[in-house]
Coordinates of C-alpha atoms and ligand atoms in Angstrom, one line a residue:
M10 CA 0.0 0.0 0.0
P11 CA 1.8 3.1 -1.2
E12 CA 0.2 5.7 1.0
T13 CA -1.4 5.8 4.5
M14 CA -3.4 8.9 5.0
Q15 CA -5.5 9.0 8.1
P16 CA -9.3 9.3 8.0
F17 CA -10.6 12.6 9.3
N18 CA -13.7 14.7 9.6
V19 CA -14.5 18.3 8.8
S20 CA -17.0 20.6 10.5
I21 CA -19.2 22.6 8.1
D22 CA -21.8 25.1 9.2
L23 CA -24.7 24.3 6.8
L24 CA -26.3 27.7 7.3
T25 CA -23.3 30.0 6.7
G26 CA -21.3 27.6 4.5
I27 CA -18.2 28.1 6.6
M28 CA -15.8 25.2 6.9
S29 CA -14.3 25.6 10.4
N30 CA -10.8 24.2 9.8
P31 CA -9.9 24.6 6.1
D32 CA -6.3 24.3 5.0
E33 CA -7.0 26.6 2.1
H34 CA -9.4 29.6 1.9
L35 CA -9.5 31.1 -1.6
I36 CA -11.1 34.6 -1.8
R37 CA -12.1 36.0 -5.2
R38 CA -12.9 39.7 -5.1
A39 CA -14.8 41.7 -7.7
S40 CA -11.5 42.9 -9.2
D41 CA -10.6 39.2 -9.9
M42 CA -13.6 39.1 -12.2
R43 CA -12.4 41.6 -14.8
G44 CA -13.0 40.2 -18.3
Y45 CA -15.9 37.9 -17.2
Y46 CA -19.0 40.1 -17.2
A47 CA -20.6 41.7 -20.2
D48 CA -20.8 45.1 -18.6
A49 CA -17.2 46.0 -17.7
S50 CA -18.0 49.5 -16.5
A51 CA -20.7 48.2 -14.1
L52 CA -18.0 45.9 -12.6
E53 CA -15.6 48.9 -12.2
N54 CA -18.4 50.8 -10.5
L55 CA -18.9 47.9 -8.1
I56 CA -15.2 47.8 -7.3
D57 CA -15.1 51.5 -6.6
R58 CA -18.4 51.8 -4.8
E59 CA -17.9 48.9 -2.4
N60 CA -14.1 48.9 -2.1
D61 CA -13.6 45.7 -4.1
P62 CA -16.0 43.4 -2.2
V63 CA -15.6 39.7 -1.8
H64 CA -17.3 37.9 -4.7
Y65 CA -16.9 34.3 -3.7
E66 CA -14.9 32.0 -1.4
V67 CA -13.7 28.4 -1.6
F68 CA -12.9 26.5 1.5
E69 CA -10.8 23.3 1.1
R70 CA -8.8 20.7 2.9
T71 CA -5.6 19.8 1.3
I72 CA -5.8 16.4 -0.5
P73 CA -3.0 15.1 -2.7
E74 CA -3.9 15.8 -6.3
V75 CA -3.4 12.2 -7.5
G76 CA -5.7 9.5 -8.7
G77 CA -7.6 7.6 -6.1
H78 CA -8.2 10.6 -3.8
L79 CA -11.2 12.9 -3.9
R80 CA -10.9 16.6 -3.4
F81 CA -13.9 18.4 -1.9
C82 CA -14.7 22.0 -1.0
I83 CA -17.4 24.5 0.0
S84 CA -18.0 27.2 -2.5
K85 CA -19.8 30.4 -1.3
L86 CA -20.9 32.9 -3.9
Q87 CA -22.4 36.2 -2.8
P88 CA -25.7 37.5 -4.2
G89 CA -25.8 40.5 -6.5
R90 CA -25.6 41.7 -10.1
V91 CA -23.0 43.4 -12.3
G92 CA -25.3 45.5 -14.5
E93 CA -28.1 43.0 -15.5
E94 CA -25.9 40.0 -14.9
Y95 CA -26.1 37.9 -11.8
F96 CA -22.9 37.3 -9.8
M97 CA -21.1 34.2 -11.0
T98 CA -17.8 32.3 -10.5
K99 CA -15.2 32.3 -13.2
G100 CA -15.9 28.7 -14.4
H101 CA -13.5 26.1 -15.6
Y102 CA -12.9 22.9 -17.5
H103 CA -11.0 20.3 -15.6
T104 CA -7.4 19.9 -16.8
V105 CA -8.0 16.2 -16.9
A106 CA -11.1 16.7 -19.0
H107 CA -12.7 13.3 -18.5
T108 CA -13.2 13.9 -14.7
A109 CA -16.7 14.6 -13.4
E110 CA -17.9 16.6 -10.4
V111 CA -20.8 16.6 -7.9
Y112 CA -22.3 19.8 -6.6
L113 CA -24.7 19.6 -3.6
G114 CA -26.6 22.8 -2.9
I115 CA -26.4 23.7 0.8
S116 CA -28.1 27.1 0.8
G117 CA -29.3 29.8 -1.5
R118 CA -30.4 29.1 -5.1
G119 CA -29.0 29.6 -8.5
L120 CA -27.8 27.8 -11.6
L121 CA -24.9 25.7 -12.6
L122 CA -24.1 26.7 -16.2
N123 CA -22.4 23.8 -18.1
K124 CA -20.7 23.9 -21.5
L125 CA -19.1 21.4 -23.7
P126 CA -16.2 22.3 -26.1
S127 CA -18.7 21.7 -29.0
G128 CA -20.7 24.7 -27.7
Q129 CA -23.6 22.8 -26.2
C130 CA -24.7 24.6 -23.1
Q131 CA -27.0 23.6 -20.2
A132 CA -28.2 25.6 -17.2
V133 CA -29.1 23.3 -14.3
P134 CA -30.9 24.7 -11.2
I135 CA -29.0 24.2 -7.9
A136 CA -30.5 25.0 -4.4
R137 CA -30.7 23.6 -0.9
D138 CA -31.6 19.9 -1.4
L139 CA -30.7 19.9 -5.1
M140 CA -27.6 18.1 -6.3
V141 CA -26.1 18.6 -9.8
Y142 CA -24.0 16.0 -11.5
V143 CA -21.4 17.6 -13.9
P144 CA -20.4 14.8 -16.3
P145 CA -16.9 14.5 -17.8
Y146 CA -15.8 17.2 -20.3
W147 CA -18.3 19.9 -19.2
A148 CA -17.0 23.3 -18.1
H149 CA -19.0 24.6 -15.2
R150 CA -19.8 27.9 -13.5
S151 CA -22.1 28.7 -10.5
I152 CA -24.5 31.7 -10.9
N153 CA -26.4 33.1 -7.9
T154 CA -29.9 34.1 -8.9
G155 CA -31.2 34.4 -5.3
A156 CA -31.0 37.0 -2.6
E157 CA -28.8 34.9 -0.2
P158 CA -25.3 33.5 -0.7
L159 CA -25.3 30.4 -2.9
V160 CA -23.4 27.7 -0.9
S161 CA -22.4 24.4 -2.5
F162 CA -20.4 21.4 -1.5
C163 CA -18.3 20.0 -4.4
V164 CA -16.5 16.7 -4.8
Y165 CA -14.3 15.7 -7.7
P166 CA -11.4 13.4 -8.5
A167 CA -8.3 14.8 -6.9
E168 CA -6.3 14.7 -10.1
A169 CA -8.9 16.8 -12.1
G170 CA -7.1 20.2 -11.9
H171 CA -8.6 23.5 -13.1
N172 CA -8.4 24.8 -16.6
Y173 CA -9.5 28.5 -16.6
G174 CA -7.9 29.5 -19.8
D175 CA -9.9 27.7 -22.4
I176 CA -13.3 28.7 -21.1
L177 CA -12.2 32.3 -20.7
T178 CA -11.1 32.3 -24.3
E179 CA -14.2 30.6 -25.6
G180 CA -16.7 32.1 -23.2
F181 CA -20.0 30.5 -22.1
P182 CA -22.6 31.0 -24.8
K183 CA -25.3 31.9 -22.3
R184 CA -25.6 34.7 -19.7
V185 CA -28.1 34.8 -16.8
L186 CA -29.7 38.2 -16.4
F187 CA -32.3 40.1 -14.4
R188 CA -34.3 42.0 -16.9
D189 CA -37.7 43.7 -16.7
G190 CA -38.3 42.0 -13.4
H191 CA -37.5 38.5 -14.6
E192 CA -34.6 36.0 -14.6
V193 CA -33.6 35.6 -18.3
I194 CA -31.1 33.2 -19.9
E195 CA -29.9 34.5 -23.2
Ligands
S6P208 C1 -13.8 22.7 -8.3 C2 -15.2 23.1 -8.2 C3 -15.4 24.4 -7.3 C4 -15.0 25.7 -7.9 C5 -15.5 26.9 -7.1 C6 -15.0 28.2 -7.7 O1 -13.6 21.8 -9.3 O2 -15.8 23.2 -9.4 O3 -14.7 24.2 -6.1 O4 -13.6 25.8 -8.1 O5 -16.9 26.9 -7.1 O6 -15.3 28.3 -9.0 P1 -14.2 28.6 -10.1 O7 -14.9 28.5 -11.4 O8 -13.7 30.0 -9.9 O9 -13.1 27.6 -9.9
ZN209 ZN1 -14.7 21.8 -11.2

């Protein structure tokens, strides 16, 4: 047996989405989202007006990034809009493209926007008590369409990795907007 990692547990507050003892706490601020929203000037206004607020956070325990292990995290995305567009994460393909992922909604509500390299795009609702399966090869991004933080628990093969570059170049073909009092996907 090549490796003997010890079993462990992790405390997660299911109301706030805070993992009490993460090894890694990634914070993405509004300024980290330059280039992602359709309305670039609305993003600059948000950065100036609210002093570059936290956009989303990822809480993780360090797991070796090798086959056999599973990595897991809590993702917490704030509510709000940049112009008409709901707050969202950057989105990524997995570097090892044939690796899947499970997202379990913990609190809040929104969409998981999924895209294949062919251009096929699917928006799947996520909320407390809704789990989303992201099959191999699909890029994925969380979008918060609610008024509360969207908190998800994610699990994926530890070797998957994150490929942000390809989806940033291609873009997701759909955006999720609040327009004329309604949620619109266009
Ligand atoms: C990892 C998983 C999530 C996201 C997190 C932030 O495979 O999909 O942990 O990393 O929701 O989103 P993003 O698109 O900035 O990595
Ligand atoms: Zn992923």
